[in-house]
Each structure stands twice: as C-alpha cells, then as structure tokens.
Coordinates of C-alpha atoms and ligand atoms in Angstrom, one line a residue:
M59 CA 0.3 73.9 -44.0
R60 CA -2.1 70.9 -44.4
I61 CA -0.8 67.4 -43.8
E62 CA -2.2 65.3 -46.6
A63 CA -0.5 62.0 -46.2
V64 CA 2.3 60.4 -44.1
E65 CA 4.5 57.5 -45.1
L66 CA 6.2 55.4 -42.4
V67 CA 9.3 54.1 -44.1
R68 CA 11.2 51.2 -42.4
V69 CA 14.6 50.0 -43.5
A70 CA 17.3 47.7 -42.0
M71 CA 20.7 49.4 -42.2
P72 CA 23.7 47.2 -41.5
L73 CA 26.4 49.0 -39.5
V74 CA 30.0 49.1 -40.8
R75 CA 31.1 47.5 -37.6
P76 CA 29.1 46.1 -34.6
F77 CA 28.4 48.7 -31.9
R78 CA 28.6 47.2 -28.4
T79 CA 27.5 49.0 -25.2
S80 CA 26.7 48.0 -21.7
F81 CA 23.1 47.3 -22.9
G82 CA 24.0 45.0 -25.8
V83 CA 25.4 44.8 -29.3
Q84 CA 23.9 46.2 -32.5
H85 CA 24.8 44.8 -35.9
A86 CA 22.3 46.9 -37.8
R87 CA 19.7 49.6 -37.2
D88 CA 16.0 49.1 -37.6
V89 CA 15.5 52.6 -39.1
L90 CA 12.1 54.3 -39.1
L91 CA 11.6 57.4 -41.3
V92 CA 8.6 59.7 -41.4
H93 CA 7.8 61.2 -44.8
V94 CA 5.0 63.8 -44.8
M95 CA 3.2 65.1 -47.9
T96 CA 1.7 68.5 -47.4
D97 CA 0.0 71.2 -49.5
V98 CA 3.4 73.1 -49.6
G99 CA 5.6 70.1 -50.3
E100 CA 7.2 67.0 -48.7
G101 CA 9.4 66.6 -45.6
W102 CA 11.5 63.9 -44.0
G103 CA 12.2 63.0 -40.4
E104 CA 13.9 60.1 -38.5
A105 CA 12.5 58.5 -35.4
A106 CA 15.8 57.5 -33.7
A107 CA 14.6 54.4 -31.9
H108 CA 16.4 51.1 -32.0
A109 CA 15.2 47.6 -32.7
E110 CA 15.2 46.7 -29.0
P111 CA 14.1 48.6 -25.9
F112 CA 17.6 48.4 -24.3
Y113 CA 18.7 52.1 -24.4
N114 CA 15.3 53.2 -23.2
E115 CA 11.7 52.0 -23.3
E116 CA 11.0 52.9 -26.9
F117 CA 11.8 50.6 -29.8
T118 CA 11.3 50.9 -33.6
E119 CA 8.2 48.6 -33.8
S120 CA 6.5 50.4 -30.9
A121 CA 7.4 53.9 -32.3
S122 CA 5.9 52.8 -35.7
L123 CA 2.7 51.5 -34.1
V124 CA 2.3 54.6 -32.0
L125 CA 2.8 56.8 -35.0
E126 CA 0.3 54.9 -37.0
R127 CA -2.4 54.6 -34.4
W128 CA -2.2 58.0 -32.6
L129 CA 0.5 60.5 -33.7
V130 CA -0.1 60.6 -37.4
P131 CA -4.0 60.7 -36.9
A132 CA -3.4 63.7 -34.6
V133 CA -1.9 65.7 -37.4
L134 CA -3.4 64.2 -40.6
G135 CA -5.7 66.6 -42.5
A136 CA -4.9 69.4 -40.0
D137 CA -3.8 72.8 -41.0
L138 CA -0.9 73.5 -38.7
R139 CA 2.5 75.0 -38.2
P140 CA 5.5 72.8 -37.2
E141 CA 5.4 74.4 -33.8
D142 CA 1.9 72.9 -33.2
V143 CA 3.0 69.3 -33.7
G144 CA 4.2 68.9 -30.1
A145 CA 0.9 70.0 -28.6
R146 CA -1.1 67.8 -30.9
C147 CA 1.0 64.8 -29.8
A148 CA 1.0 65.6 -26.1
Q149 CA -1.9 63.3 -25.2
V150 CA 0.5 60.4 -26.0
K151 CA 2.9 59.8 -23.1
G152 CA 6.5 59.0 -23.9
Y153 CA 7.4 57.8 -27.4
R154 CA 9.6 60.8 -27.8
A155 CA 11.6 59.4 -30.7
A156 CA 8.3 58.8 -32.6
K157 CA 7.2 62.4 -31.8
A158 CA 10.6 63.8 -32.8
G159 CA 10.5 62.0 -36.2
L160 CA 7.1 63.4 -37.0
E161 CA 7.9 67.0 -35.9
M162 CA 11.2 66.8 -37.8
A163 CA 9.3 65.9 -41.0
V164 CA 6.8 68.7 -40.6
L165 CA 9.6 71.2 -39.9
D166 CA 11.5 70.0 -43.0
A167 CA 8.4 70.4 -45.2
G168 CA 7.6 73.9 -43.8
L169 CA 11.2 75.2 -43.9
R170 CA 11.7 73.8 -47.4
A171 CA 8.6 75.6 -48.6
D172 CA 9.9 78.8 -47.0
G173 CA 13.4 78.3 -48.3
V174 CA 14.9 78.5 -44.7
P175 CA 17.7 76.1 -43.5
L176 CA 16.9 74.3 -40.3
A177 CA 20.0 75.6 -38.6
R178 CA 19.0 79.2 -39.3
Y179 CA 15.5 78.6 -38.1
L180 CA 16.8 77.1 -34.8
G181 CA 19.3 79.9 -34.2
G182 CA 22.5 78.1 -35.2
E183 CA 25.5 80.3 -35.5
R184 CA 28.2 78.1 -37.1
A185 CA 28.7 76.7 -40.6
A186 CA 30.5 73.6 -39.2
V187 CA 30.4 71.7 -35.9
D188 CA 33.1 69.9 -34.0
V189 CA 32.5 66.2 -33.8
G190 CA 33.9 63.2 -32.1
V191 CA 33.4 59.5 -32.3
S192 CA 31.7 57.1 -29.9
V193 CA 33.7 53.9 -29.8
G194 CA 31.9 50.7 -28.7
I195 CA 33.2 47.9 -26.5
T196 CA 35.6 45.6 -28.5
P197 CA 36.6 42.0 -28.1
T198 CA 40.1 42.9 -26.9
V199 CA 41.9 46.0 -25.5
D200 CA 44.3 45.9 -28.4
E201 CA 41.4 46.2 -30.9
L202 CA 40.1 49.1 -29.0
V203 CA 43.4 51.0 -29.1
E204 CA 43.7 50.1 -32.8
Q205 CA 40.2 51.5 -33.5
V206 CA 40.8 54.7 -31.5
T207 CA 44.1 55.2 -33.3
G208 CA 42.3 54.8 -36.6
Y209 CA 39.7 57.4 -35.7
V210 CA 42.3 59.8 -34.5
A211 CA 44.1 59.3 -37.9
D212 CA 40.8 60.1 -39.6
G213 CA 40.7 63.5 -37.9
Y214 CA 38.5 62.9 -34.9
R215 CA 39.9 64.8 -32.0
R216 CA 37.5 63.7 -29.3
V217 CA 36.8 60.1 -28.5
K218 CA 34.1 58.6 -26.3
L219 CA 34.6 55.1 -25.0
K220 CA 31.7 52.9 -23.9
V221 CA 32.4 51.4 -20.5
M222 CA 30.8 48.8 -18.3
S223 CA 31.8 46.7 -15.3
G224 CA 34.7 44.5 -16.5
W225 CA 35.5 47.0 -19.3
D226 CA 36.6 50.2 -17.8
R227 CA 40.0 50.8 -16.0
E228 CA 42.0 48.5 -18.2
P229 CA 40.8 49.8 -21.6
L230 CA 41.0 53.4 -20.3
R231 CA 44.5 52.9 -19.1
A232 CA 45.6 51.5 -22.5
V233 CA 43.9 54.2 -24.6
R234 CA 45.3 56.9 -22.3
A235 CA 48.8 55.5 -22.6
A236 CA 48.5 55.4 -26.4
H237 CA 47.0 58.9 -26.7
P238 CA 48.1 61.0 -23.7
D239 CA 46.6 64.3 -25.0
L240 CA 43.5 63.0 -26.6
A241 CA 40.2 64.6 -25.5
L242 CA 38.6 61.5 -24.0
Q243 CA 35.3 60.8 -22.2
V244 CA 33.3 57.7 -21.2
D245 CA 29.7 56.6 -21.4
A246 CA 28.3 53.9 -19.2
N247 CA 24.7 53.9 -20.5
A248 CA 23.5 53.4 -16.9
G249 CA 25.4 50.2 -16.5
Y250 CA 26.8 50.9 -13.0
T251 CA 24.9 51.1 -9.7
P252 CA 25.5 53.5 -6.9
A253 CA 27.4 50.7 -5.1
D254 CA 30.0 51.1 -7.9
A255 CA 30.6 54.8 -7.0
D256 CA 34.2 54.2 -5.8
L257 CA 35.1 52.5 -9.0
V258 CA 33.5 55.3 -11.2
A259 CA 35.2 58.0 -9.0
S260 CA 38.5 56.3 -9.7
F261 CA 38.1 57.3 -13.4
D262 CA 39.4 60.8 -12.3
E263 CA 42.9 59.6 -12.8
F264 CA 42.4 59.3 -16.6
G265 CA 41.8 63.0 -17.2
L266 CA 38.4 62.6 -18.8
L267 CA 36.3 65.5 -20.3
M268 CA 33.3 63.9 -18.6
V269 CA 31.6 60.7 -17.4
E270 CA 28.2 60.1 -19.1
Q271 CA 25.3 58.4 -17.3
P272 CA 27.0 56.0 -14.9
F273 CA 23.8 55.1 -13.1
A274 CA 20.1 54.4 -14.0
P275 CA 18.1 57.3 -15.3
E276 CA 16.1 57.7 -12.1
E277 CA 19.2 57.8 -9.9
L278 CA 19.5 61.6 -9.8
Q279 CA 20.5 61.8 -6.2
A280 CA 23.2 59.1 -6.7
H281 CA 24.6 61.1 -9.6
A282 CA 24.6 64.3 -7.4
D283 CA 26.5 62.4 -4.7
L284 CA 29.0 61.1 -7.2
A285 CA 29.4 64.6 -8.7
R286 CA 30.3 66.0 -5.3
R287 CA 33.2 63.5 -4.9
M288 CA 34.6 63.6 -8.5
R289 CA 36.8 66.1 -10.2
T290 CA 35.5 64.9 -13.6
P291 CA 32.2 66.4 -14.6
I292 CA 29.1 64.2 -14.8
C293 CA 27.0 64.4 -17.9
L294 CA 23.5 63.0 -18.1
D295 CA 22.0 61.3 -21.2
E296 CA 19.2 58.8 -20.4
S297 CA 18.0 60.8 -17.3
I298 CA 17.2 63.9 -19.5
L299 CA 13.8 63.6 -21.2
S300 CA 12.6 67.2 -21.2
T301 CA 13.3 70.7 -20.0
T302 CA 11.7 69.8 -16.6
H303 CA 14.0 66.8 -16.2
T304 CA 16.9 69.1 -17.0
A305 CA 15.9 71.7 -14.5
T306 CA 15.5 69.1 -11.8
A307 CA 18.9 67.4 -12.5
L308 CA 20.6 70.8 -12.4
D309 CA 18.9 71.9 -9.2
L310 CA 20.0 68.6 -7.6
G311 CA 23.6 69.0 -8.9
A312 CA 23.2 65.6 -10.6
C313 CA 25.2 66.8 -13.7
S314 CA 27.1 69.8 -14.9
I315 CA 27.0 69.0 -18.6
V316 CA 23.9 67.8 -20.6
N317 CA 23.8 65.5 -23.6
I318 CA 20.9 66.6 -25.8
K319 CA 19.4 64.0 -28.2
V320 CA 16.5 65.0 -30.4
G321 CA 14.9 61.6 -30.2
R322 CA 15.2 61.2 -26.4
V323 CA 13.6 64.6 -25.6
G324 CA 10.7 64.4 -28.1
G325 CA 11.9 66.7 -30.9
L326 CA 14.0 69.5 -32.2
L327 CA 12.0 72.2 -30.5
E328 CA 12.2 70.6 -27.0
A329 CA 15.9 70.1 -27.7
R330 CA 16.3 73.8 -28.4
R331 CA 14.4 74.7 -25.1
I332 CA 16.8 72.5 -23.2
H333 CA 19.7 74.2 -24.9
D334 CA 18.2 77.6 -23.9
L335 CA 17.6 76.6 -20.3
C336 CA 21.2 75.3 -20.0
R337 CA 22.6 78.4 -21.7
D338 CA 20.7 80.6 -19.2
R339 CA 22.1 78.6 -16.3
G340 CA 25.6 78.6 -17.6
V341 CA 25.6 74.8 -18.3
P342 CA 27.4 73.6 -21.4
V343 CA 25.6 71.0 -23.6
W344 CA 26.6 68.8 -26.5
C345 CA 24.6 66.9 -29.1
G346 CA 24.4 63.1 -28.7
G347 CA 23.6 60.6 -31.4
M348 CA 21.6 57.4 -31.9
L349 CA 23.5 56.0 -35.0
E350 CA 21.2 58.0 -37.2
T351 CA 21.1 58.0 -41.0
G352 CA 21.9 61.1 -42.9
I353 CA 18.3 62.3 -42.3
G354 CA 18.5 62.4 -38.5
R355 CA 22.2 63.4 -38.7
A356 CA 21.2 66.5 -40.7
A357 CA 18.9 67.6 -37.9
N358 CA 21.5 66.9 -35.3
V359 CA 24.2 68.8 -37.1
A360 CA 21.8 71.8 -37.4
L361 CA 21.0 71.6 -33.7
A362 CA 24.7 71.4 -32.8
S363 CA 25.3 74.7 -34.5
L364 CA 23.6 76.5 -31.7
P365 CA 26.0 78.6 -29.5
N366 CA 25.7 76.6 -26.2
F367 CA 26.7 73.3 -27.9
V368 CA 30.3 73.7 -26.6
F369 CA 31.6 70.1 -26.5
P370 CA 32.1 68.1 -29.7
A371 CA 29.1 66.2 -30.8
D372 CA 28.6 62.4 -31.1
L373 CA 28.0 62.9 -34.8
S374 CA 30.5 61.2 -37.0
A375 CA 30.9 61.0 -40.7
S376 CA 28.5 58.7 -42.6
D377 CA 31.3 56.2 -43.3
R378 CA 31.8 55.6 -39.6
Y379 CA 28.3 54.0 -39.6
W380 CA 27.2 53.0 -43.1
R381 CA 28.6 51.7 -46.4
R382 CA 25.8 53.6 -48.1
D383 CA 23.9 56.4 -46.3
L384 CA 20.3 57.4 -47.2
T385 CA 21.5 60.9 -48.2
E386 CA 24.6 62.5 -49.6
P387 CA 27.3 61.4 -47.2
F388 CA 28.4 63.6 -44.3
E389 CA 32.1 63.9 -44.5
L390 CA 34.7 64.9 -42.0
H391 CA 36.5 68.2 -42.7
G392 CA 39.3 68.3 -40.2
S393 CA 37.4 67.4 -37.1
Q394 CA 34.1 68.9 -38.2
L395 CA 30.9 68.2 -40.1
R396 CA 29.5 71.0 -42.3
V397 CA 26.0 72.2 -41.4
P398 CA 23.7 71.7 -44.4
S399 CA 22.9 75.1 -45.9
G400 CA 19.9 74.1 -48.1
P401 CA 16.3 74.7 -47.0
G402 CA 14.8 72.4 -44.3
L403 CA 17.1 69.6 -43.4
G404 CA 19.2 70.5 -46.5
I405 CA 19.7 66.9 -47.6
T406 CA 18.2 64.8 -50.5
V407 CA 16.9 61.4 -49.6
D408 CA 18.3 58.7 -51.9
R409 CA 15.3 56.8 -53.0
D410 CA 17.5 54.3 -54.9
A411 CA 19.4 53.5 -51.7
L412 CA 16.1 53.0 -49.9
A413 CA 14.9 50.6 -52.6
D414 CA 18.1 48.7 -52.7
L415 CA 18.1 48.2 -49.0
G416 CA 14.5 46.8 -49.2
A417 CA 12.7 49.6 -47.4
T418 CA 9.0 49.1 -46.8
V419 CA 6.5 51.9 -46.9
H420 CA 3.2 52.2 -45.0
T421 CA 1.1 55.0 -46.2
I422 CA -1.5 56.8 -44.1
R423 CA -3.8 59.2 -46.0
T424 CA -6.6 61.6 -45.2
V425 CA -10.1 61.0 -46.5
P426 CA -10.7 63.5 -49.3
G427 CA -12.6 66.6 -48.0
A428 CA -12.1 65.6 -44.3
S429 CA -10.6 68.2 -41.9
R430 CA -9.9 68.4 -38.2
Ligands
OSB1617 O1 24.4 56.6 -25.2 O2 25.2 58.0 -26.6 C1 24.7 56.9 -26.3 C2 24.3 55.0 -29.6 C3 23.1 54.3 -29.4 C4 22.5 54.5 -28.2 C5 23.0 55.3 -27.2 C6 24.2 56.0 -27.4 C7 24.8 55.8 -28.7 C8 26.1 56.4 -29.0 C9 26.4 56.6 -30.5 O3 27.0 56.7 -28.2 C10 26.6 58.0 -30.9 C11 26.6 58.1 -32.4 O4 25.4 58.2 -33.0 O5 27.6 58.1 -33.0
MG1618 MG1 25.0 58.1 -23.9

C-alpha cells in the first residue's frame, strides 16, 4: 500500500479522576493520534506517550516532533506493507511510542482493506479478555479502599495498586483487610531503590500476584537479587523495551512475569515477538496500559487476546478513564472487555468527539508524483 498523507492529531483528554503514581499526578492526557491516508483506505493509531517525560524519556511533544521530522517522512510516498514500518523507522533511536502509533495506523489501514480483524492477524485466540484496574495513589487510605470497593462492585476482579515510599504497607494492609480474596498486585513505577529491598520484600505478607517494577529500569541485577529473596513474583514494565531486553532480563532472573505495552516496545509487532519469546520460555505475560483512548485500547485488547497473555490486563472500560471516549466505549462484561471483531482495529473514530474536545490536526502530504 502507498502512504499518501499522514495527519498528526493532538487532543487534550481530561481524566475522570486524577491518576497519581510515584512519578507524579495526571489530570488529563495529552493524546497524540496518527491518521494515515493510503491508496487502500485510512487507518488510525495512538502514540501512547504522556505530556511529561516522567514514566520514560518520551513525551507527547517529542513524539509528535519525531514523527513529523523523521518517522512520517520515512514512510510517506512509499509502497510498503505494515511489516516494513519498523525497519523504515529503525534509524531513529528510541521514540517507541511514536513508532508504535505509526505502525498501528498502517496496520489498521492494511487490515481494514483486507477485511481482517487485528486480533486474528496477530494470532489472538479469545473473543474477550480478562481485565483489571490500576488504582492511583489517593489522598487518604479510606479513599483508596472506597475506590477499590467501587471497582470490585463494577466487576473488576483484579486490582493493581500504585505504591511509593510512604504509600505502601499501610494502604496495602487496609485494602487486603477489606478484600481478603481479591487478586491484588502493586506497581512502584521504579520509585524504590535497591536500598529499599527489605521493605519491598516485606510485601510478601500481603499475598500479591506480583510486584511490578520496584527499581529503576537499568537495575536488572537488583531486581534479580530481590526476586531470589521474595516469594511474590517480580514483573518488569519500564525495563522491557524490546525482545532483547526481555531475553536479558529473563536470563538474569530479573523477573518471572513480563508486562507488555505496545507503546513502550515500539509497536504491536515487537509486542507480539516479546509474547512469543516469553511463551517459548514458559514465562507468562500480561498487557499493560498507558491510559489510552479507545484507539490504543482496541489495539491493546486485540494483543491481549493472544494465548500467553495469562494475567488480567491493565485495560479497563472507557468510563474508568473518560467521560467521552474517542470511539464507541469499551464496556465491562463481567470482568472482561470484548475483542473488537471488525476489520483492523475494529473501532470507529468519533470525529465529533475530536472536534468537541478541540483536537488540532497537522497534515503531512507527499508531493504529487514523488516516490521513494
Ligand atoms: O506503570 O502501568 C503503568 C499508566 C500510565 C503510566 C504507567 C502506568 C500506567 C498504569 C495505567 O498503570 C494502566 C491503564 O492504562 O489503566
Ligand atoms: Mg507499570
């Protein structure tokens, strides 16, 4: 297919409630969408970066600039397959959310034209996926317990609590006391240091499914040392940027569960390769989220339908994030989200919602007749 034009669509999306983690608080997402126009039709993708470089180095403004200056020019006017986008973008180091958004849009266009749902193309095997909810740090422990109880009443059967120093054992004890049988896990977003290893190891007493990313991304050895002294499995998020990072982490024993995020690893196809590597090594994975809109969520849900996604995903219903999503809302059915069955991402982008939210569009076009 030939890429004829690319729109970079930017929209501020207020969150239903603020989301606080060890790296800061978010009240809204600075969303960046990639809309490709090709000779076989259009496609949408989401570059799941955030407004600030606090989760990792990338942020929305930088992702947009890198797309405009290098990634879009690398595909514009070209006759390519979605599988070629990664190689064309490889000269640019990092900016994996930007690359993921572009690849997603090209995949969506190609699969829509072929009438193939993304989940089927990726090798998904389920019509619905188990999901949980990631609960941010709250002003008080009582508010946390109240929020968790509300989500459990909604149907979520797995809850992830954000933790940081000063917000760990006390909230954990309270949530555990209120919900003795709840599938519970924690995520530190790299907020602890190896000097906190005793404290993190003490989380064993709360019967958690896993502890996610206690230390900095580069602290693979410290994660391996912690894993050896904890009963609770260690899961890595920020440390895992590629299949190579995954293999190294597994070789070191730094984790026994992998959180796969499309934007963090540079796209759906690299995400699938990490899934396959983990499957071959007997390591379970699950699908993480970055507070995506319905566009990125559709891709995540399709990915999470692959067989080695064995733990519930951090993919909640649209109403957990947005008053109005950019697509038809994802709804909770029991404790699952349905995998879209239409071609490509299987969703329809709501242009009225984009307009009402004040989205801005930057269009990048080929020169007529040019080819590369
Ligand atoms: O570490 O998993 C994380 C959101 C933003 C940045 C990092 C993370 C998260 C979440 C939210 O936990 C998961 C979701 O999209 O619901
Ligand atoms: Mg995480």
